[in-house]
mmCIF file of C-alpha atoms (C1' of nucleotides) in Angstrom:
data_model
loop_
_atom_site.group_PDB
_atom_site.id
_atom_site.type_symbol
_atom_site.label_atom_id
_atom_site.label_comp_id
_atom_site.label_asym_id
_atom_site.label_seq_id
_atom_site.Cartn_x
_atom_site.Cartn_y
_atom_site.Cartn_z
ATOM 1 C CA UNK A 1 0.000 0.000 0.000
ATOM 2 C CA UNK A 2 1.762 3.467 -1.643
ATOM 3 C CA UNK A 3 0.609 5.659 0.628
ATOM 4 C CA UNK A 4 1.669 9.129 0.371
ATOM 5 C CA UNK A 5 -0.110 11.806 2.051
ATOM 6 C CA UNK A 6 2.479 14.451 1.881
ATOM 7 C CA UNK A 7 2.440 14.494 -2.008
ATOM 8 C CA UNK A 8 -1.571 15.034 -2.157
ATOM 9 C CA UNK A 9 -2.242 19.238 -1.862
ATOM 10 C CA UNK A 10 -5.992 19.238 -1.822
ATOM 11 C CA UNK A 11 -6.160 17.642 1.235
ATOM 12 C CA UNK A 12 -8.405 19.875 3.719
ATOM 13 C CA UNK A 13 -6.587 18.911 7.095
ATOM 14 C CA UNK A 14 -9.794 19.609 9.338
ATOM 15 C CA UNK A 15 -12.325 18.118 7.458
ATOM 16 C CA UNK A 16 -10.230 14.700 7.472
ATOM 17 C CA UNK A 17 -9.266 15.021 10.527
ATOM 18 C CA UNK A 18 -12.739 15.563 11.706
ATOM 19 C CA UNK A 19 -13.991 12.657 9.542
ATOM 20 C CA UNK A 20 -10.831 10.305 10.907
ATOM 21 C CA UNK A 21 -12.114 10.593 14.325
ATOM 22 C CA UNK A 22 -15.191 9.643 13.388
ATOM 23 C CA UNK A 23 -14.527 6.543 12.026
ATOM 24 C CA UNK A 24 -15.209 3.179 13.378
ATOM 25 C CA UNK A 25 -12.303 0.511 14.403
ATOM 26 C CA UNK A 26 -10.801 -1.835 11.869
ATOM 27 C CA UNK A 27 -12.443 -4.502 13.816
ATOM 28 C CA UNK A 28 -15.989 -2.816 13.640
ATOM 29 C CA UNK A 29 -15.536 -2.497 9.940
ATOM 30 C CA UNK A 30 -14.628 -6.030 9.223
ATOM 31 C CA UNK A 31 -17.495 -7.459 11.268
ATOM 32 C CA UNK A 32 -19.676 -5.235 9.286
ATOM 33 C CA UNK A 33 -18.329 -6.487 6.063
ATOM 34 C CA UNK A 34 -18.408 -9.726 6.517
ATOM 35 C CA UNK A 35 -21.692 -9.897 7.815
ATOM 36 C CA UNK A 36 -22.985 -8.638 4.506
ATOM 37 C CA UNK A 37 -20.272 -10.439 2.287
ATOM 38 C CA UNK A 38 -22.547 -13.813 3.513
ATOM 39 C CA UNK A 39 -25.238 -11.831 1.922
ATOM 40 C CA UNK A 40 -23.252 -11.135 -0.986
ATOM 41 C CA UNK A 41 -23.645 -14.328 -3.390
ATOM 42 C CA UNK A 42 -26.572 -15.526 -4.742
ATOM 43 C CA UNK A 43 -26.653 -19.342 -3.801
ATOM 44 C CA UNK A 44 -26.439 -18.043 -0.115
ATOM 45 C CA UNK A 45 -29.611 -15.349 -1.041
ATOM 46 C CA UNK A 46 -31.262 -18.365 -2.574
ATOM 47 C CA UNK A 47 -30.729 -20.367 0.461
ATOM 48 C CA UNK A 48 -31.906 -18.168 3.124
ATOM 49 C CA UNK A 49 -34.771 -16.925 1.272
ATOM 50 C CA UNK A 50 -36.071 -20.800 1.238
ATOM 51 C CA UNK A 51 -35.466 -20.721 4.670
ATOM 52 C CA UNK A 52 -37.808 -17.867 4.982
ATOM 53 C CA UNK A 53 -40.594 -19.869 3.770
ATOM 54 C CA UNK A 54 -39.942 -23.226 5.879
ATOM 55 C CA UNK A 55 -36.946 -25.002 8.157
ATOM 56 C CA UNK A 56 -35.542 -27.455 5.014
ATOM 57 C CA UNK A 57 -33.068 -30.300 5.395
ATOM 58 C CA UNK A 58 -29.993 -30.049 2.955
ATOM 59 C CA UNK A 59 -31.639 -32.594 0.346
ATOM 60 C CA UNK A 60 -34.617 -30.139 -0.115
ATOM 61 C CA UNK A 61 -32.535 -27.092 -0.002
ATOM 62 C CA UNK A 62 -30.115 -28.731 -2.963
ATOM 63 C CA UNK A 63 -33.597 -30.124 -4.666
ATOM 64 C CA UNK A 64 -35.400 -26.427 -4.439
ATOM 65 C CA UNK A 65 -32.247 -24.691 -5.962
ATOM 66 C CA UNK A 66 -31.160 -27.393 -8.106
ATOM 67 C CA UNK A 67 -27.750 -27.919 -6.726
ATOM 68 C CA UNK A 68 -25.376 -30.516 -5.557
ATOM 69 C CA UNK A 69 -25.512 -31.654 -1.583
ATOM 70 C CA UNK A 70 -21.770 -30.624 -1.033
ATOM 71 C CA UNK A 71 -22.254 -26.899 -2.199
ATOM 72 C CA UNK A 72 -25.474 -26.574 -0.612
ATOM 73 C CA UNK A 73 -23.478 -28.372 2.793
ATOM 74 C CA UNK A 74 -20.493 -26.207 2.052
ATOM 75 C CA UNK A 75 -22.501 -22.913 2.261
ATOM 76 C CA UNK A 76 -24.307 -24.149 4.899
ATOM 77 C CA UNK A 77 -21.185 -24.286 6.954
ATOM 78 C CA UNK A 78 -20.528 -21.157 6.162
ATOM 79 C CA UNK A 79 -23.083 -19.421 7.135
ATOM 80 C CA UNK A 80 -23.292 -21.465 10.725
ATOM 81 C CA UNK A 81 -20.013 -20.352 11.562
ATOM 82 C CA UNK A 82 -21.120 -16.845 10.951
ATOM 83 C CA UNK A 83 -24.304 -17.401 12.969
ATOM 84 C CA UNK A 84 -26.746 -16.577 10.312
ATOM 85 C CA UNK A 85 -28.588 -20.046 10.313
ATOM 86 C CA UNK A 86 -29.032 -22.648 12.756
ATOM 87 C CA UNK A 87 -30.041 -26.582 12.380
ATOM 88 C CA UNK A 88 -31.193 -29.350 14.231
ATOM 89 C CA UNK A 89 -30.493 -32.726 14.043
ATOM 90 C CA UNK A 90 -32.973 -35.404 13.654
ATOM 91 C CA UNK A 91 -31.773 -38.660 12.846
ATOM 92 C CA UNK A 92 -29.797 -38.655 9.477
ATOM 93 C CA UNK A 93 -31.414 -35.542 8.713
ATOM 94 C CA UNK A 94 -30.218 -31.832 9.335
ATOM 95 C CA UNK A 95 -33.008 -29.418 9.527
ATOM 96 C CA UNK A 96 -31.979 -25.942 8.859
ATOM 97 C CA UNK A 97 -33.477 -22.865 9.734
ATOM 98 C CA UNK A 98 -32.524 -18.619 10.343
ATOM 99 C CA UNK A 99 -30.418 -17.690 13.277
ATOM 100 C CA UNK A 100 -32.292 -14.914 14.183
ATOM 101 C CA UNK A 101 -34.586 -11.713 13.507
ATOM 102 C CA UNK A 102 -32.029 -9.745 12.201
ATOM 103 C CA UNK A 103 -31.187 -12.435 9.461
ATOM 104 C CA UNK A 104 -34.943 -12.380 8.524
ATOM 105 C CA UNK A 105 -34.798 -7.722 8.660
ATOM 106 C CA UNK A 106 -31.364 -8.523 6.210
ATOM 107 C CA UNK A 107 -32.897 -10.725 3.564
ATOM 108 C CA UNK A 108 -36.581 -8.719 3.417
ATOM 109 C CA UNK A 109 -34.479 -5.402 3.315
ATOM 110 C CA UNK A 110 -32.491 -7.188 0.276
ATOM 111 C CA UNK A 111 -35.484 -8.209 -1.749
ATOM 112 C CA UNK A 112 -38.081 -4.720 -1.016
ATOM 113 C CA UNK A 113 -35.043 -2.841 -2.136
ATOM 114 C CA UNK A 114 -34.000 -5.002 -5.341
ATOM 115 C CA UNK A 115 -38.105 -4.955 -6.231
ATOM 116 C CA UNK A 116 -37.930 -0.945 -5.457
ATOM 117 C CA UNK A 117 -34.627 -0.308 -7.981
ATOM 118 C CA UNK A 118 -36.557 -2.689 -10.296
ATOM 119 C CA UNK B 1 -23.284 -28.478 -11.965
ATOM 120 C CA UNK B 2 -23.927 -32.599 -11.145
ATOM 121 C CA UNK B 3 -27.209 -33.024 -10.205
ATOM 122 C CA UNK B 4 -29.294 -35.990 -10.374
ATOM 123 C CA UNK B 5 -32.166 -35.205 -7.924
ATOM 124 C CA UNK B 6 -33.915 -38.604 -8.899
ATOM 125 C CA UNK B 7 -30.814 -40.369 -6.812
ATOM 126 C CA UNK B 8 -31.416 -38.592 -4.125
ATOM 127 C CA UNK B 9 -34.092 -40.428 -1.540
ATOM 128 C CA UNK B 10 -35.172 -37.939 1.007
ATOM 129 C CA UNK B 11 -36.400 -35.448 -0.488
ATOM 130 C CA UNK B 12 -40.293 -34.197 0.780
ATOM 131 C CA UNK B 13 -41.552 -33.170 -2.770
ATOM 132 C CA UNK B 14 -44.339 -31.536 -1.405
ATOM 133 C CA UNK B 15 -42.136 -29.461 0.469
ATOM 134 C CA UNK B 16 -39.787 -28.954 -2.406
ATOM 135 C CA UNK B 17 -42.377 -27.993 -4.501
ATOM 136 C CA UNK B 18 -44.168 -25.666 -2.615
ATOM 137 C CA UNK B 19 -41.314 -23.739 -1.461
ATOM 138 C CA UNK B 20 -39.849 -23.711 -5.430
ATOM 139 C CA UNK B 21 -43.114 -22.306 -6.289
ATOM 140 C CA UNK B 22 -42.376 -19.248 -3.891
ATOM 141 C CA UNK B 23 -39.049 -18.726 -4.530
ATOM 142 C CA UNK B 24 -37.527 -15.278 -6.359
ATOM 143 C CA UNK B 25 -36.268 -15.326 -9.993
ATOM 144 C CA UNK B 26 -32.579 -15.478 -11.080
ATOM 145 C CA UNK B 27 -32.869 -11.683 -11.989
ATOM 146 C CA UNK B 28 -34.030 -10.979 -8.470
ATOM 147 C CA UNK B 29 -31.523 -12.866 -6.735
ATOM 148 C CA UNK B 30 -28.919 -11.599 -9.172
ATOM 149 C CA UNK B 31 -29.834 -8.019 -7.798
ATOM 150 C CA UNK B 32 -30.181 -8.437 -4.171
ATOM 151 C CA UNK B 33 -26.833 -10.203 -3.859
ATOM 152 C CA UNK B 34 -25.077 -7.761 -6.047
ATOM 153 C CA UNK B 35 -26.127 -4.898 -3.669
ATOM 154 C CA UNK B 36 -24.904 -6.604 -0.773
ATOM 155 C CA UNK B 37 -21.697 -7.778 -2.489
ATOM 156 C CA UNK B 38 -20.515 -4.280 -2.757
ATOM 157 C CA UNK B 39 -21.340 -3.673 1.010
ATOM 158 C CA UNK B 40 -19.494 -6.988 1.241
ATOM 159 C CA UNK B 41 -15.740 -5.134 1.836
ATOM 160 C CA UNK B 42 -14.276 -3.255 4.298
ATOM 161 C CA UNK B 43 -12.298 -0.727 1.780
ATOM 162 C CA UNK B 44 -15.990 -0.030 0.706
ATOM 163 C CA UNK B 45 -17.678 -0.368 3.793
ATOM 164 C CA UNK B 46 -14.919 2.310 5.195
ATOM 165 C CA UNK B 47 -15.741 4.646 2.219
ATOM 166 C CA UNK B 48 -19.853 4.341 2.471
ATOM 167 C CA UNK B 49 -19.444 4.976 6.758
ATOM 168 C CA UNK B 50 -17.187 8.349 6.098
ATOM 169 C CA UNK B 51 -19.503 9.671 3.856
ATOM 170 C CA UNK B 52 -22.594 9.391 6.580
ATOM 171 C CA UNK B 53 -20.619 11.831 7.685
ATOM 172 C CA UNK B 54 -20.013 14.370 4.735
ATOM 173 C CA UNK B 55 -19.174 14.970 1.410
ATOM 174 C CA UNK B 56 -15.800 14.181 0.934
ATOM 175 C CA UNK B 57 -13.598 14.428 -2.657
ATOM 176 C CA UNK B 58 -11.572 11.451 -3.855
ATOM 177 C CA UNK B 59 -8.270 12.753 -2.236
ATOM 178 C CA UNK B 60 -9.746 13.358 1.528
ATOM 179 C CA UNK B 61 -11.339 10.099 1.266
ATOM 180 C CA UNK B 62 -7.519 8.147 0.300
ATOM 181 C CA UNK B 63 -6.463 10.956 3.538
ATOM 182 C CA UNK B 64 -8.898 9.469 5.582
ATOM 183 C CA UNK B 65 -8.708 5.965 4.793
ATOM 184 C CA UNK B 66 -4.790 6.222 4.572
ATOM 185 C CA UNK B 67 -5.221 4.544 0.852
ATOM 186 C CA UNK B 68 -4.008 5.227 -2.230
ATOM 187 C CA UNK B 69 -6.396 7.777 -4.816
ATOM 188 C CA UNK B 70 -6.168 4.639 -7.001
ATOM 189 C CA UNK B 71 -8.176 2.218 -5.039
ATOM 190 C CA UNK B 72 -9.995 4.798 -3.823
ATOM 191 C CA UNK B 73 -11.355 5.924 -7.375
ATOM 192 C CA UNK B 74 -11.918 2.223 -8.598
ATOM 193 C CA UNK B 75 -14.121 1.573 -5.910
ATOM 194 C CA UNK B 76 -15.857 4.733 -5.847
ATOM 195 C CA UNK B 77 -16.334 3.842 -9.711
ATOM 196 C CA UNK B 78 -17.889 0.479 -8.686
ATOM 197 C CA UNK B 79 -19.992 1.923 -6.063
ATOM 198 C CA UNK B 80 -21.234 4.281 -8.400
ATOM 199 C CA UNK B 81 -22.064 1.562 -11.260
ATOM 200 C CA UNK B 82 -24.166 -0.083 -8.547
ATOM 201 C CA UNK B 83 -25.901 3.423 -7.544
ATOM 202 C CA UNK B 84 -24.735 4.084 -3.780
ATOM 203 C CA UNK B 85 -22.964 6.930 -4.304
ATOM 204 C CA UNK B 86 -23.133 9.786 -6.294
ATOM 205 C CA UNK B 87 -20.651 12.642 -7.241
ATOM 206 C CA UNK B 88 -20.636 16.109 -8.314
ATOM 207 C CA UNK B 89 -17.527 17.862 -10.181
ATOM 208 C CA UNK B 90 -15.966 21.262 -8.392
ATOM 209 C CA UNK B 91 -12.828 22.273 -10.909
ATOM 210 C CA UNK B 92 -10.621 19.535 -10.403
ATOM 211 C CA UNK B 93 -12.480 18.017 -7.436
ATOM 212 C CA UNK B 94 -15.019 15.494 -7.487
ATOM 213 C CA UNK B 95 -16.904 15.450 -4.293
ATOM 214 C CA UNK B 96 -18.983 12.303 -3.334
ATOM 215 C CA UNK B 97 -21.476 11.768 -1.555
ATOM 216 C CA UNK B 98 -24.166 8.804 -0.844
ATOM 217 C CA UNK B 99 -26.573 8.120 -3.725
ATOM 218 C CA UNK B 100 -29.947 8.146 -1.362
ATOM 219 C CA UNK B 101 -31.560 7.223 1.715
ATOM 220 C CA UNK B 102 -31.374 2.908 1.609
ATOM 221 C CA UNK B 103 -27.769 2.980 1.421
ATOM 222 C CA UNK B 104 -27.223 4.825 4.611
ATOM 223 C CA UNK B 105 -30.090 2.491 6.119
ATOM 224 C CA UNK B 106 -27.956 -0.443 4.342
ATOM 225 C CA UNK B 107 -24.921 0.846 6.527
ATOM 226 C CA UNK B 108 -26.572 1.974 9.724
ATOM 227 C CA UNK B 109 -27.907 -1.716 10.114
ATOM 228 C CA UNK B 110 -24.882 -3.182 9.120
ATOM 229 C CA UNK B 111 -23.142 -0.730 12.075
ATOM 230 C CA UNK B 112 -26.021 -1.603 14.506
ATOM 231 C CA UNK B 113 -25.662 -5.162 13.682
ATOM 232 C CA UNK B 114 -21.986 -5.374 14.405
ATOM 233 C CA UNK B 115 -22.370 -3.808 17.608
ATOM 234 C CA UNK B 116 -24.861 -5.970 19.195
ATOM 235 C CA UNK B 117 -22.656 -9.134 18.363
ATOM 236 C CA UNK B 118 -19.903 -7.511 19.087
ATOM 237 C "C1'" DC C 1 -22.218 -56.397 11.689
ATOM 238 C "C1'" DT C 2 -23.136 -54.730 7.138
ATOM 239 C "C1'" DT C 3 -25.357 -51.878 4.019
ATOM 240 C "C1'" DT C 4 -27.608 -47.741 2.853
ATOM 241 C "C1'" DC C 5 -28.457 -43.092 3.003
ATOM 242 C "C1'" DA C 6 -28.000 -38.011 4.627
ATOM 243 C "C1'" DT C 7 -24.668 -34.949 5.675
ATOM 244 C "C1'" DA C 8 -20.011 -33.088 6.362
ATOM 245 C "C1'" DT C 9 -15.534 -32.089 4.856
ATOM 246 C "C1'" DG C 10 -10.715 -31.692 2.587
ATOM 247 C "C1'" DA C 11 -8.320 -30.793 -1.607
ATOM 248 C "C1'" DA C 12 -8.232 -29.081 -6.120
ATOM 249 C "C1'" DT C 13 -9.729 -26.072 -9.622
ATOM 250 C "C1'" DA C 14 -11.694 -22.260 -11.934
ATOM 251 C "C1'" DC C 15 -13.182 -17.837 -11.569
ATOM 252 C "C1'" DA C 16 -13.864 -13.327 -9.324
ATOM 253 C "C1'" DT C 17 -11.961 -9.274 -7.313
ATOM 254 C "C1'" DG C 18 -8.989 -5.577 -4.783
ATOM 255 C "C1'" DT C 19 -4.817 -3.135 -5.201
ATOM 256 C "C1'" DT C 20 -0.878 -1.424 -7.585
ATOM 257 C "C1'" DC C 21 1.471 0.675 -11.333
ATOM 258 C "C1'" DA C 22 1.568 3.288 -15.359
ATOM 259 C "C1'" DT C 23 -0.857 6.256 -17.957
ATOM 260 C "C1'" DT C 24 -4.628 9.334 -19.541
ATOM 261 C "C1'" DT C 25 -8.046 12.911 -19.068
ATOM 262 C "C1'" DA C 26 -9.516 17.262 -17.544
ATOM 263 C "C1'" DT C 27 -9.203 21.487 -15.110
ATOM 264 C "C1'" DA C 28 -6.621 25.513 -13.131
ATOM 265 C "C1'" DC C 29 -3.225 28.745 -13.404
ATOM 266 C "C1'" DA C 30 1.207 30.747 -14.682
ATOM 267 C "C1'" DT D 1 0.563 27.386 -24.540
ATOM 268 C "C1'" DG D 2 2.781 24.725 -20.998
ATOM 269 C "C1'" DT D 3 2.916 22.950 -16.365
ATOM 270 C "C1'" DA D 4 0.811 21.150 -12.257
ATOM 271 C "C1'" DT D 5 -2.747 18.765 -9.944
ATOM 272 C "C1'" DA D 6 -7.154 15.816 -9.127
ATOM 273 C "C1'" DA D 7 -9.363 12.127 -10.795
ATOM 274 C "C1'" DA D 8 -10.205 8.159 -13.865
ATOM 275 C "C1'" DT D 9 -8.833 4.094 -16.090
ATOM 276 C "C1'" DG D 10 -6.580 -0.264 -18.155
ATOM 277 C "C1'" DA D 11 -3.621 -4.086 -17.356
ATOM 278 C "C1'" DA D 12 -1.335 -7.104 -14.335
ATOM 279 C "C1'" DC D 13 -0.904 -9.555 -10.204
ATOM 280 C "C1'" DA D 14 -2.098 -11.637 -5.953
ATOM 281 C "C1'" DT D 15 -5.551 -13.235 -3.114
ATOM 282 C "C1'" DG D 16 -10.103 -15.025 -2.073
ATOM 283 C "C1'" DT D 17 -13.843 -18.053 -2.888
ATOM 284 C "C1'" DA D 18 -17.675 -21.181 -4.937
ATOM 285 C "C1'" DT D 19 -18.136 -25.534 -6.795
ATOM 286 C "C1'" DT D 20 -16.734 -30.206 -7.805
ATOM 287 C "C1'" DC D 21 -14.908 -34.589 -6.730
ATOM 288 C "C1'" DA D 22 -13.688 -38.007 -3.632
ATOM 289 C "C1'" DT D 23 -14.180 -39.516 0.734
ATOM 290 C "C1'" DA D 24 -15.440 -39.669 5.715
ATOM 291 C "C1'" DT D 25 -18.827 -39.666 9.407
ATOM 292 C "C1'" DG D 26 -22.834 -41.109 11.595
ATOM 293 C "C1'" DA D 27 -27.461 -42.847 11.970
ATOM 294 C "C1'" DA D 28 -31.127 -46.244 10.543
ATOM 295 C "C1'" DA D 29 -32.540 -50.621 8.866
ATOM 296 C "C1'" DG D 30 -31.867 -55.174 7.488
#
DNA sequence: CTTTCATATGAATACATGTTCATTTATACA
DNA sequence: TGTATAAATGAACATGTATTCATATGAAAG
């Protein structure tokens, strides 16, 4: 990273310093990122918005989008281990469902904006 | 993409077919994970949070974020493809600013979010 | 115990993407 | 007109990541 702040003139000092102090930690920002970076691929989109509907196992998840069990699993994983589904176990089967409200706010915000832009 | 759905046993076609029959088109998904994709990185998510707090040209922006005017610009030029910011030309300057009011709901969730986890 | 089936997982691969570097465009001003 | 500066852009490179393939795990049924 070529970072060289002395060779930049248009630089108002107050306004960026006023701004700098404002700004949230490097560990706020990558929380915040990655939350939505789960929300940033369609399979994933396609998954939780099933899950909207109805708690799924991983064969109906893979049958509804059409996709192999080991990508469905894989993404699965995923979004476990950042807390954004959760699953129980019943016998052979996994039953998956949303973690929480706030997964349910993400995915609705997603869609009534994508329908509003068109 | 393997699939061979008719191998797989387990499947509750009712189930399958029901929630199918509810689910989003392609074009939809396509949209709703692209806008979260570009929320998706910190560089951008850094960018989007300084201007909540005002207008800022291309060269206080690489000030604040301590990054080059290079990656600043490209992403500003993705962002702006994607419609969450918007700019307006001073002389040299080009001051940005966020396009309209669901991206700075976009990021105040995603900021709310990461603080109640943590 | 063995087989079958649902799920999980590791490794490999193919593709996407963020930053840098070099350069161009466009505006201001001397 | 010529120089300096802010911003934009294209190409290259390095890194990240989604899917596939092969295989492992674990539960149910025979």
């Amino acid at each position: 990273m070529k970072v060289d702040v002395s060779e930049i003139k248009c630089i108002d000092e107050k306004t960026v310093e006023e701004v700098k102090s404002l700004m949230l930690s490097d560990e706020e920002i990558f929380t915040i990122s990655d939350n939505f970076k789960v929300l940033g691929d369609p399979t994933r989109i396609r998954i939780l918005y099933a899950l909207t509907q109805k708690e799924l196992c991983v064969c109906d998840l893979a049958a509804v989008l059409q996709m192999s069990q080991s990508a469905i699993s894989h993404q699965l994983r995923l979004m476990r281990s950042k807390k954004m589904v959760k699953y129980r176990k019943d016998g052979k089967m996994a039953y998956y469902s949303l973690a929480d409200e706030h997964v349910i706010k993400f995915v609705e915000m997603g869609v009534e904006h994508a329908k509003e832009i068109q």
